[in-house]
């Protein structure tokens, strides 16, 4: 049985918290795309864990898998594993041998390319983790895969091919100093060492085979999406996107299991009750432009702790965007939604959502395909009655009916607009601060 958890918006919707919530019944949690650009937070009894690469099931001791669709920085992986062990956890993580490896030259190029774009104001605002450059190498068929780290001779051959190209790119195209990121000997030594450690700890797997066996044994598998639908390289506001497919289709390509496996399970879209974004790109419902809007954005940002988990950058904040959610419901084939952060919106002076967009005098209900047109959309807003601040722990204990009536109206509006059920409601960051209406494991 499988449950796929995806971000419906622009990342940071609270996917980690929901994976952890459903993780009690899961035997395996699999990341299927992205890399250490992700920052997933799990809070257990007030203790906070911020995970970039290790799947969020680790906090409960569930086996984690980094699927073939991921790009893996072994430096991050091992330092995260070491940190978790120091905190008393015993993470069991497997890495697909078909996953691609992020090298220091990828991170360097990520930075150089962003700087070059900044001159013309076109930077994406990446996390600087080398994600784009490493997916570029994968598509260009010059990437190094995790399996290659296990064979030092093969690793050397691949590095001898690729490193001079990176050096030339950095020096000749960008007129920068190639530095230690292109020191072939040092790279070979460090990465062969990671290969040895991966081998010794028995961490690598043929991902598709491994997961198929676990499913055949009757295990429950969670696919943990990173990022979100509107920063998906195909379905997001390109080019202000990440370089992978966070949408549910990525769960099949990025693991080696067929679409029927994912489609037979549940697909839950995580919805932040408002909108946040790190990095550039269209955001028609953004709260900005005048003092009143910016004061509201500041209030929500402060209350919601809207500062990047990975980079610490303040996140842009806006009202919930229904065109984005309708797009996500279709692109992911959502069977249910989990709506988080209701507590953050409590007691505001005003509350609204972007119900539709207006573009060139027309009202549209889903985002336009061209990003330039998306930028030009203005929101058609709908006002909602704000709900009061209440004892959210008590509400979490008592369940859905204990939510303020205005909050229930907001959730029911979402259900009706997206034609899908609310499975869970987040009223705080802690595992216990989620109201569960539907247990997805009962549905699969
Ligand atoms: P992810 O990338 O989708 O896993 O989300 P992040 O962990 O980057 O960001 C979500 C933030 O919101 C984290 O700090 C969570 O602990 C927190 N969070 C999750 N659900 C809720 C909620 O319902 N209410 C509040 N106040 N915080 C939440
Ligand atoms: P989680 O999994 C929010 C954004 C970056 C940038 C764009 C491209 O925690 O939701 P990249 O480094 O991937 O090439 O950056 O995507 N971005 C995220 N925004 N949450 C994330 O992950 C993100 N991962 C990447 O800010 O705009
Ligand atoms: Mg995050």
Short mmCIF file of C-alpha atoms and ligand atoms in Angstrom, two decimals:
data_model
loop_
_atom_site.label_atom_id
_atom_site.label_comp_id
_atom_site.label_asym_id
_atom_site.label_seq_id
_atom_site.Cartn_x
_atom_site.Cartn_y
_atom_site.Cartn_z
CA UNK A 1 0.00 0.00 0.00
CA UNK A 2 1.26 3.46 -0.78
CA UNK A 3 0.54 7.02 0.26
CA UNK A 4 2.10 9.84 -1.75
CA UNK A 5 2.51 13.23 -0.11
CA UNK A 6 3.06 16.22 -2.39
CA UNK A 7 3.33 19.98 -2.03
CA UNK A 8 0.46 21.77 -3.77
CA UNK A 9 2.03 25.23 -3.76
CA UNK A 10 5.59 26.56 -3.74
CA UNK A 11 7.29 24.29 -1.21
CA UNK A 12 7.36 24.48 2.60
CA UNK A 13 3.70 23.55 2.94
CA UNK A 14 4.43 21.25 5.89
CA UNK A 15 5.13 18.00 4.02
CA UNK A 16 7.66 16.77 6.58
CA UNK A 17 5.17 17.17 9.43
CA UNK A 18 2.50 15.22 7.52
CA UNK A 19 4.89 12.44 6.47
CA UNK A 20 5.80 12.11 10.12
CA UNK A 21 2.14 12.13 11.12
CA UNK A 22 1.28 9.26 8.76
CA UNK A 23 4.64 7.62 9.39
CA UNK A 24 3.39 5.61 12.35
CA UNK A 25 1.84 3.07 10.00
CA UNK A 26 4.59 3.31 7.37
CA UNK A 27 7.42 0.84 6.98
CA UNK A 28 9.38 2.78 4.37
CA UNK A 29 9.51 6.49 3.48
CA UNK A 30 10.91 7.30 0.04
CA UNK A 31 12.10 10.61 -1.37
CA UNK A 32 11.74 10.43 -5.16
CA UNK A 33 13.17 13.73 -6.41
CA UNK A 34 15.20 16.75 -5.41
CA UNK A 35 18.11 16.78 -3.02
CA UNK A 36 19.33 18.87 -0.12
CA UNK A 37 17.41 21.89 -1.40
CA UNK A 38 14.55 20.48 0.67
CA UNK A 39 14.10 21.41 4.30
CA UNK A 40 11.45 19.29 6.01
CA UNK A 41 10.60 19.95 9.61
CA UNK A 42 9.33 17.35 12.05
CA UNK A 43 8.41 18.33 15.60
CA UNK A 44 8.00 15.56 18.16
CA UNK A 45 7.09 16.63 21.68
CA UNK A 46 8.58 20.06 21.11
CA UNK A 47 11.86 18.65 19.75
CA UNK A 48 12.46 19.98 16.22
CA UNK A 49 14.28 18.14 13.44
CA UNK A 50 15.09 19.89 10.13
CA UNK A 51 15.84 17.32 7.45
CA UNK A 52 17.28 18.11 4.03
CA UNK A 53 18.03 14.71 2.64
CA UNK A 54 17.16 12.03 5.15
CA UNK A 55 13.47 11.11 4.64
CA UNK A 56 11.17 12.41 7.38
CA UNK A 57 10.29 8.92 8.64
CA UNK A 58 13.72 8.86 10.35
CA UNK A 59 12.36 10.57 13.46
CA UNK A 60 10.14 7.53 14.07
CA UNK A 61 12.89 5.11 13.06
CA UNK A 62 11.23 4.20 9.74
CA UNK A 63 13.51 3.05 6.91
CA UNK A 64 14.22 5.89 4.48
CA UNK A 65 15.08 5.56 0.81
CA UNK A 66 16.54 8.16 -1.55
CA UNK A 67 15.14 7.11 -4.90
CA UNK A 68 16.81 7.18 -8.31
CA UNK A 69 15.08 10.50 -9.08
CA UNK A 70 17.05 12.23 -6.32
CA UNK A 71 20.32 14.08 -6.57
CA UNK A 72 22.44 13.16 -3.58
CA UNK A 73 25.15 15.22 -1.96
CA UNK A 74 27.03 12.64 0.13
CA UNK A 75 28.59 15.37 2.27
CA UNK A 76 25.13 16.47 3.38
CA UNK A 77 23.86 12.92 3.71
CA UNK A 78 26.61 11.78 6.05
CA UNK A 79 26.63 14.96 8.11
CA UNK A 80 22.86 14.75 8.54
CA UNK A 81 23.10 11.09 9.53
CA UNK A 82 25.86 11.89 12.03
CA UNK A 83 23.81 14.73 13.53
CA UNK A 84 20.73 12.54 13.91
CA UNK A 85 22.80 9.82 15.58
CA UNK A 86 24.23 12.39 17.97
CA UNK A 87 20.65 13.29 18.88
CA UNK A 88 19.94 9.68 19.76
CA UNK A 89 18.15 8.49 16.61
CA UNK A 90 19.16 5.44 14.60
CA UNK A 91 18.37 6.39 11.01
CA UNK A 92 18.29 3.56 8.48
CA UNK A 93 18.75 5.12 5.05
CA UNK A 94 19.14 3.41 1.66
CA UNK A 95 20.27 5.20 -1.48
CA UNK A 96 19.38 4.21 -5.03
CA UNK A 97 22.43 3.25 -7.05
CA UNK A 98 20.78 5.04 -9.98
CA UNK A 99 20.50 8.35 -8.09
CA UNK A 100 22.85 11.09 -9.29
CA UNK A 101 25.62 12.59 -7.20
CA UNK A 102 26.04 16.30 -6.46
CA UNK A 103 29.70 17.37 -6.56
CA UNK A 104 31.27 20.61 -5.29
CA UNK A 105 31.49 21.90 -8.87
CA UNK A 106 27.71 21.70 -9.12
CA UNK A 107 27.28 23.94 -6.10
CA UNK A 108 29.94 26.30 -7.41
CA UNK A 109 28.22 26.54 -10.79
CA UNK A 110 24.83 27.07 -9.13
CA UNK A 111 26.30 30.15 -7.43
CA UNK A 112 28.16 31.43 -10.49
CA UNK A 113 25.11 31.07 -12.74
CA UNK A 114 22.85 32.84 -10.27
CA UNK A 115 25.37 35.68 -10.00
CA UNK A 116 25.55 35.98 -13.77
CA UNK A 117 21.74 36.15 -13.98
CA UNK A 118 21.57 38.69 -11.15
CA UNK A 119 23.26 41.27 -13.40
CA UNK A 120 20.08 41.34 -15.46
CA UNK A 121 17.69 40.70 -12.56
CA UNK A 122 16.90 37.19 -13.78
CA UNK A 123 18.15 35.13 -10.87
CA UNK A 124 15.88 32.31 -9.68
CA UNK A 125 16.92 32.56 -6.06
CA UNK A 126 18.04 28.93 -5.88
CA UNK A 127 19.10 27.31 -2.65
CA UNK A 128 22.66 27.18 -4.00
CA UNK A 129 22.87 23.43 -3.42
CA UNK A 130 23.91 22.54 -6.98
CA UNK A 131 20.53 21.02 -7.80
CA UNK A 132 20.08 22.52 -11.28
CA UNK A 133 23.65 21.87 -12.47
CA UNK A 134 23.51 18.26 -11.33
CA UNK A 135 20.16 17.54 -13.07
CA UNK A 136 21.68 19.24 -16.14
CA UNK A 137 24.49 16.69 -16.10
CA UNK A 138 21.99 13.86 -15.67
CA UNK A 139 20.02 14.98 -18.73
CA UNK A 140 23.21 15.58 -20.69
CA UNK A 141 24.30 12.00 -19.88
CA UNK A 142 27.55 13.00 -18.19
CA UNK A 143 26.35 12.62 -14.60
CA UNK A 144 28.01 10.43 -12.00
CA UNK A 145 25.63 8.07 -10.23
CA UNK A 146 25.75 6.69 -6.71
CA UNK A 147 26.60 3.25 -8.12
CA UNK A 148 29.71 4.76 -9.74
CA UNK A 149 31.03 5.77 -6.32
CA UNK A 150 31.26 2.08 -5.44
CA UNK A 151 33.74 1.41 -8.28
CA UNK A 152 36.77 3.74 -7.88
CA UNK A 153 38.07 3.04 -11.42
CA UNK A 154 34.74 3.88 -13.00
CA UNK A 155 34.49 6.97 -10.82
CA UNK A 156 37.94 8.12 -11.99
CA UNK A 157 37.06 7.58 -15.63
CA UNK A 158 33.86 9.63 -15.29
CA UNK A 159 35.57 12.41 -13.38
CA UNK A 160 38.37 12.55 -15.97
CA UNK A 161 35.68 13.16 -18.56
CA UNK A 162 33.59 15.70 -16.69
CA UNK A 163 35.97 17.72 -14.50
CA UNK A 164 37.91 19.36 -17.40
CA UNK A 165 34.56 20.41 -18.87
CA UNK A 166 33.55 22.06 -15.60
CA UNK A 167 36.95 23.73 -15.32
CA UNK A 168 36.61 25.14 -18.83
CA UNK A 169 33.08 26.34 -18.12
CA UNK A 170 34.10 28.13 -14.93
CA UNK A 171 37.32 29.60 -16.32
CA UNK A 172 36.59 30.28 -19.97
CA UNK A 173 32.88 31.09 -19.94
CA UNK A 174 32.48 32.69 -16.51
CA UNK A 175 36.03 33.99 -16.19
CA UNK A 176 36.28 32.71 -12.61
CA UNK A 177 38.86 30.69 -10.71
CA UNK A 178 38.10 26.95 -10.91
CA UNK A 179 39.65 26.29 -7.50
CA UNK A 180 39.42 23.12 -5.41
CA UNK A 181 35.98 22.24 -6.81
CA UNK A 182 37.79 21.05 -9.92
CA UNK A 183 40.73 19.28 -8.27
CA UNK A 184 40.31 15.85 -9.84
CA UNK A 185 42.61 13.98 -7.43
CA UNK A 186 40.99 15.43 -4.33
CA UNK A 187 37.49 14.84 -5.67
CA UNK A 188 38.30 11.24 -6.53
CA UNK A 189 39.73 10.56 -3.12
CA UNK A 190 36.83 12.15 -1.22
CA UNK A 191 34.06 10.59 -3.32
CA UNK A 192 35.62 7.12 -3.49
CA UNK A 193 35.68 7.36 0.28
CA UNK A 194 31.95 8.10 0.36
CA UNK A 195 31.51 5.10 -1.93
CA UNK A 196 33.43 2.92 0.53
CA UNK A 197 31.26 4.12 3.40
CA UNK A 198 28.05 3.57 1.44
CA UNK A 199 29.26 0.06 0.57
CA UNK A 200 30.46 -0.84 4.06
CA UNK A 201 27.21 0.31 5.63
CA UNK A 202 25.19 -1.61 3.02
CA UNK A 203 23.32 1.57 2.15
CA UNK A 204 22.86 1.27 -1.61
CA UNK A 205 19.94 -0.46 -3.30
CA UNK A 206 18.38 -1.13 -6.65
CA UNK A 207 15.50 1.13 -5.68
CA UNK A 208 12.71 -0.33 -7.85
CA UNK A 209 13.53 -3.93 -6.88
CA UNK A 210 13.94 -3.06 -3.23
CA UNK A 211 10.59 -1.26 -3.00
CA UNK A 212 8.74 -3.88 -5.03
CA UNK A 213 10.01 -6.54 -2.60
CA UNK A 214 8.94 -4.48 0.41
CA UNK A 215 5.48 -3.97 -1.08
CA UNK A 216 5.22 -7.67 -1.90
CA UNK A 217 5.97 -8.38 1.77
CA UNK A 218 2.93 -6.26 2.67
CA UNK A 219 4.83 -3.18 3.80
CA UNK A 220 3.35 0.31 3.72
CA UNK A 221 5.31 2.83 1.67
CA UNK A 222 5.11 6.63 1.82
CA UNK A 223 6.43 8.65 -1.12
CA UNK A 224 7.65 11.94 0.31
CA UNK A 225 7.56 14.74 -2.23
CA UNK A 226 9.93 17.64 -1.84
CA UNK A 227 9.34 21.19 -3.15
CA UNK A 228 5.88 21.82 -4.64
CA UNK A 229 3.69 21.76 -7.75
CA UNK A 230 4.34 25.36 -8.79
CA UNK A 231 8.10 24.88 -8.68
CA UNK A 232 7.90 21.62 -10.67
CA UNK A 233 10.10 21.89 -13.77
CA UNK A 234 7.15 20.95 -16.02
CA UNK A 235 4.12 22.19 -14.14
CA UNK A 236 5.47 25.20 -12.26
CA UNK A 237 6.18 28.77 -13.27
CA UNK A 238 9.21 27.97 -15.39
CA UNK A 239 12.01 29.13 -15.21
CA UNK A 240 11.43 30.04 -11.52
CA UNK A 241 11.33 26.37 -10.62
CA UNK A 242 13.49 23.59 -9.32
CA UNK A 243 14.92 21.08 -11.80
CA UNK A 244 12.85 18.01 -10.91
CA UNK A 245 9.24 16.79 -10.78
CA UNK A 246 7.77 17.14 -7.28
CA UNK A 247 4.32 16.25 -8.66
CA UNK A 248 2.98 12.75 -8.02
CA UNK A 249 4.14 11.42 -11.41
CA UNK A 250 7.69 11.91 -10.13
CA UNK A 251 7.02 9.20 -7.55
CA UNK A 252 6.92 6.56 -10.24
CA UNK A 253 9.80 7.78 -12.42
CA UNK A 254 11.87 8.58 -9.37
CA UNK A 255 11.55 5.16 -7.71
CA UNK A 256 11.28 2.58 -10.46
CA UNK A 257 7.75 1.53 -9.51
CA UNK A 258 4.98 1.73 -12.10
CA UNK A 259 2.27 4.39 -12.22
CA UNK A 260 -0.32 1.81 -11.19
CA UNK A 261 1.47 1.38 -7.86
CA UNK A 262 1.25 5.09 -7.10
CA UNK A 263 -2.22 5.37 -8.62
CA UNK A 264 -3.55 2.45 -6.57
CA UNK A 265 -2.63 4.35 -3.43
CA UNK A 266 -3.64 7.67 -1.96
CA UNK A 267 -2.19 10.98 -3.16
CA UNK A 268 -2.43 13.73 -0.55
CA UNK A 269 -1.70 17.34 -1.35
CA UNK A 270 -0.35 19.45 1.48
CA UNK A 271 -1.83 22.95 1.51
CA UNK A 272 -0.52 25.81 3.60
CA UNK A 273 -3.58 27.89 4.54
CA UNK A 274 -1.88 30.91 2.96
CA UNK A 275 1.01 31.11 0.48
CA UNK A 276 4.75 31.41 0.99
CA UNK A 277 7.57 31.51 -1.49
CA UNK A 278 11.36 31.65 -1.30
CA UNK A 279 12.97 32.87 -4.47
CA UNK A 280 11.71 34.76 -7.50
CA UNK A 281 8.65 34.20 -9.68
CA UNK A 282 4.97 35.08 -10.06
CA UNK A 283 2.79 35.25 -6.98
CA UNK A 284 -0.42 37.13 -7.82
CA UNK A 285 -1.80 36.95 -4.26
CA UNK A 286 1.43 38.26 -2.67
CA UNK A 287 0.83 40.68 0.19
CA UNK A 288 2.98 43.58 -0.92
CA UNK A 289 2.83 46.94 -2.61
CA UNK A 290 1.42 49.07 0.22
CA UNK A 291 2.04 49.52 3.93
CA UNK A 292 -1.12 47.72 5.01
CA UNK A 293 -0.41 44.62 2.90
CA UNK A 294 3.20 44.55 3.97
CA UNK A 295 2.26 44.84 7.63
CA UNK A 296 -0.06 41.85 7.20
CA UNK A 297 2.70 39.90 5.45
CA UNK A 298 5.11 40.71 8.26
CA UNK A 299 2.58 39.56 10.86
CA UNK A 300 1.98 36.24 9.09
CA UNK A 301 5.70 35.76 8.42
CA UNK A 302 6.60 36.30 12.07
CA UNK A 303 3.79 34.11 13.42
CA UNK A 304 4.36 31.34 10.93
CA UNK A 305 8.16 31.47 11.23
CA UNK A 306 8.35 31.98 7.49
CA UNK A 307 12.12 31.92 7.11
CA UNK A 308 13.76 29.29 4.89
CA UNK A 309 14.66 26.04 6.68
CA UNK A 310 17.68 25.61 4.39
CA UNK A 311 18.82 29.17 3.72
CA UNK A 312 17.18 31.25 6.48
CA UNK A 313 15.81 33.67 3.85
CA UNK A 314 12.56 35.48 4.76
CA UNK A 315 9.77 33.91 2.71
CA UNK A 316 7.42 36.02 0.59
CA UNK A 317 3.86 35.74 1.91
CA UNK A 318 0.46 35.95 0.20
CA UNK A 319 -3.15 34.86 0.43
CA UNK A 320 -4.14 31.35 -0.50
CA UNK A 321 -4.21 31.04 -4.31
CA UNK A 322 -7.06 28.87 -5.61
CA UNK A 323 -5.90 28.77 -9.26
CA UNK A 324 -2.65 27.26 -7.98
CA UNK A 325 -4.56 24.68 -5.94
CA UNK A 326 -6.90 23.71 -8.79
CA UNK A 327 -3.83 23.20 -10.98
CA UNK A 328 -2.21 21.08 -8.25
CA UNK A 329 -5.34 18.98 -7.69
CA UNK A 330 -5.36 17.99 -11.36
CA UNK A 331 -1.60 17.68 -11.96
CA UNK A 332 -1.22 15.36 -8.96
CA UNK A 333 -4.55 13.54 -9.15
CA UNK A 334 -5.13 14.35 -5.50
CA UNK A 335 -7.34 12.01 -3.50
CA UNK A 336 -7.25 14.25 -0.44
CA UNK A 337 -5.73 17.38 1.04
CA UNK A 338 -4.10 18.23 4.35
CA UNK A 339 -4.47 21.89 5.28
CA UNK A 340 -1.85 23.29 7.65
CA UNK A 341 -1.15 26.51 9.51
CA UNK A 342 -4.74 27.41 10.36
CA UNK A 343 -3.43 28.64 13.72
CA UNK A 344 -1.17 31.18 11.99
CA UNK A 345 -4.13 32.95 10.38
CA UNK A 346 -6.07 33.28 13.65
CA UNK A 347 -7.13 36.71 14.82
CA UNK A 348 -6.09 38.64 11.71
CA UNK A 349 -7.93 41.89 10.99
CA UNK A 350 -8.82 40.63 7.55
CA UNK A 351 -8.69 37.33 5.68
CA UNK A 352 -9.01 36.69 1.97
CA UNK A 353 -8.14 34.17 -0.73
CA UNK A 354 -7.39 34.59 -4.43
CA UNK A 355 -10.45 32.81 -5.82
CA UNK A 356 -9.54 33.36 -9.49
CA UNK A 357 -7.30 35.55 -11.64
CA UNK A 358 -8.10 38.38 -13.96
CA UNK A 359 -5.99 38.48 -17.09
CA UNK A 360 -6.58 40.78 -20.07
CA UNK A 361 -10.12 41.50 -18.91
CA UNK A 362 -11.01 37.82 -18.52
CA UNK A 363 -11.55 35.79 -15.38
CA UNK A 364 -9.59 32.54 -15.30
CA UNK A 365 -9.66 29.78 -12.70
CA UNK A 366 -6.34 28.04 -13.36
CA UNK A 367 -2.92 29.57 -14.00
CA UNK A 368 -1.93 30.53 -17.54
CA UNK A 369 0.81 28.42 -19.13
CA UNK A 370 3.09 31.36 -19.92
CA UNK A 371 4.92 32.63 -16.87
CA UNK A 372 4.94 36.22 -18.21
CA UNK A 373 1.13 36.05 -18.33
CA UNK A 374 1.08 34.54 -14.82
CA UNK A 375 3.04 37.61 -13.65
CA UNK A 376 0.33 39.84 -15.13
CA UNK A 377 -2.59 38.13 -13.40
CA UNK A 378 -4.35 40.04 -10.68
CA UNK A 379 -6.24 38.10 -8.06
CA UNK A 380 -10.02 38.09 -7.83
CA UNK A 381 -10.24 37.94 -4.07
CA UNK A 382 -12.93 36.56 -1.83
CA UNK A 383 -13.11 37.65 1.80
CA UNK A 384 -13.58 35.26 4.70
CA UNK A 385 -14.43 35.91 8.27
CA UNK A 386 -11.24 35.62 10.33
CA UNK A 387 -11.39 33.07 13.12
CA UNK A 388 -10.37 33.79 16.71
CA UNK A 389 -7.20 32.56 18.36
CA UNK A 390 -8.10 29.60 20.53
CA UNK A 391 -6.38 26.90 22.54
CA UNK A 392 -5.13 24.94 19.54
CA UNK A 393 -3.86 22.03 21.64
CA UNK A 394 -7.35 21.57 23.00
CA UNK A 395 -8.79 21.79 19.47
CA UNK A 396 -6.28 19.19 18.25
CA UNK A 397 -7.39 16.91 21.09
CA UNK A 398 -11.10 17.38 20.52
CA UNK A 399 -11.11 17.19 16.73
CA UNK A 400 -12.68 18.88 13.73
CA UNK A 401 -15.88 20.06 15.38
CA UNK A 402 -13.87 22.00 17.94
CA UNK A 403 -12.41 24.23 15.21
CA UNK A 404 -13.86 27.76 15.15
CA UNK A 405 -16.86 27.88 12.78
CA UNK A 406 -15.14 30.40 10.49
CA UNK A 407 -12.17 28.04 10.06
CA UNK A 408 -14.53 25.20 9.13
CA UNK A 409 -16.18 27.44 6.53
CA UNK A 410 -12.73 28.10 5.02
CA UNK A 411 -11.97 24.37 4.85
CA UNK A 412 -15.36 23.52 3.37
CA UNK A 413 -14.82 26.16 0.67
CA UNK A 414 -11.55 24.41 -0.24
CA UNK A 415 -13.21 20.99 -0.36
CA UNK A 416 -15.89 22.25 -2.67
CA UNK A 417 -13.57 24.22 -4.99
CA UNK A 418 -11.07 21.37 -5.30
CA UNK A 419 -13.63 18.60 -5.25
CA UNK A 420 -11.59 16.67 -2.74
CA UNK A 421 -11.77 15.81 0.92
CA UNK A 422 -9.82 17.37 3.77
CA UNK A 423 -7.93 14.48 5.37
CA UNK A 424 -6.05 16.44 8.01
CA UNK A 425 -5.88 19.90 9.52
CA UNK A 426 -2.70 21.35 11.04
CA UNK A 427 -3.13 23.74 13.94
CA UNK A 428 0.49 23.80 15.07
CA UNK A 429 3.88 22.34 14.12
CA UNK A 430 3.95 19.43 16.58
CA UNK A 431 2.96 15.89 15.56
CA UNK A 432 0.09 16.07 18.04
CA UNK A 433 -1.20 19.37 16.65
CA UNK A 434 -2.84 17.80 13.61
CA UNK A 435 -6.51 16.85 13.46
CA UNK A 436 -6.91 13.68 11.46
CA UNK A 437 -10.26 13.26 9.68
CA UNK A 438 -9.38 10.45 7.33
CA UNK A 439 -6.67 7.85 7.83
CA UNK A 440 -5.30 7.30 4.31
CA UNK A 441 -4.16 3.78 5.24
CA UNK A 442 -7.83 2.87 5.67
CA UNK A 443 -8.51 3.95 2.11
CA UNK A 444 -5.81 2.06 0.22
P1 LIG B 1 8.08 21.24 4.16
O1 LIG B 1 9.28 21.68 3.39
O2 LIG B 1 6.86 21.16 3.31
O3 LIG B 1 8.29 19.99 4.94
O4 LIG B 1 7.77 22.41 5.22
P2 LIG B 1 8.86 23.15 6.14
O5 LIG B 1 9.24 22.25 7.25
O6 LIG B 1 9.96 23.74 5.33
O7 LIG B 1 8.02 24.40 6.64
C1 LIG B 1 6.84 24.24 7.35
C2 LIG B 1 7.01 24.92 8.73
O8 LIG B 1 5.76 25.02 9.33
C3 LIG B 1 7.85 24.12 9.68
O9 LIG B 1 8.48 25.00 10.56
C4 LIG B 1 6.81 23.27 10.43
O10 LIG B 1 7.24 22.87 11.72
C5 LIG B 1 5.69 24.24 10.53
N1 LIG B 1 4.33 23.68 10.53
C6 LIG B 1 3.83 22.58 9.90
N2 LIG B 1 2.49 22.49 10.09
C7 LIG B 1 2.14 23.56 10.83
C8 LIG B 1 0.89 24.05 11.33
O11 LIG B 1 -0.19 23.49 11.13
N3 LIG B 1 0.95 25.20 12.07
C9 LIG B 1 2.12 25.87 12.31
N4 LIG B 1 2.08 26.98 13.05
N5 LIG B 1 3.30 25.44 11.83
C10 LIG B 1 3.29 24.31 11.11
P1 LIG B 2 10.87 21.91 0.44
O1 LIG B 2 11.00 20.45 0.10
C1 LIG B 2 10.66 26.01 -0.99
C2 LIG B 2 13.01 26.95 -4.57
C3 LIG B 2 14.20 27.88 -4.42
C4 LIG B 2 14.18 28.53 -5.80
C5 LIG B 2 13.80 27.37 -6.72
C6 LIG B 2 14.99 26.66 -7.35
O2 LIG B 2 11.44 22.27 1.77
O3 LIG B 2 9.46 22.36 0.25
P2 LIG B 2 16.82 24.98 -6.44
O4 LIG B 2 17.87 25.17 -5.36
O5 LIG B 2 15.92 23.84 -6.21
O6 LIG B 2 17.42 24.97 -7.82
O7 LIG B 2 15.95 26.34 -6.37
O8 LIG B 2 13.08 26.47 -5.90
N1 LIG B 2 13.04 25.77 -3.66
C7 LIG B 2 12.24 25.63 -2.60
N2 LIG B 2 11.32 26.47 -2.06
N3 LIG B 2 10.83 24.76 -0.47
C8 LIG B 2 11.72 23.92 -1.02
O9 LIG B 2 11.82 22.63 -0.60
C9 LIG B 2 12.50 24.34 -2.10
N4 LIG B 2 13.46 23.77 -2.85
C10 LIG B 2 13.77 24.66 -3.80
O10 LIG B 2 13.99 28.81 -3.39
O11 LIG B 2 13.17 29.49 -5.87
MG1 LIG B 3 10.77 23.14 3.50
#
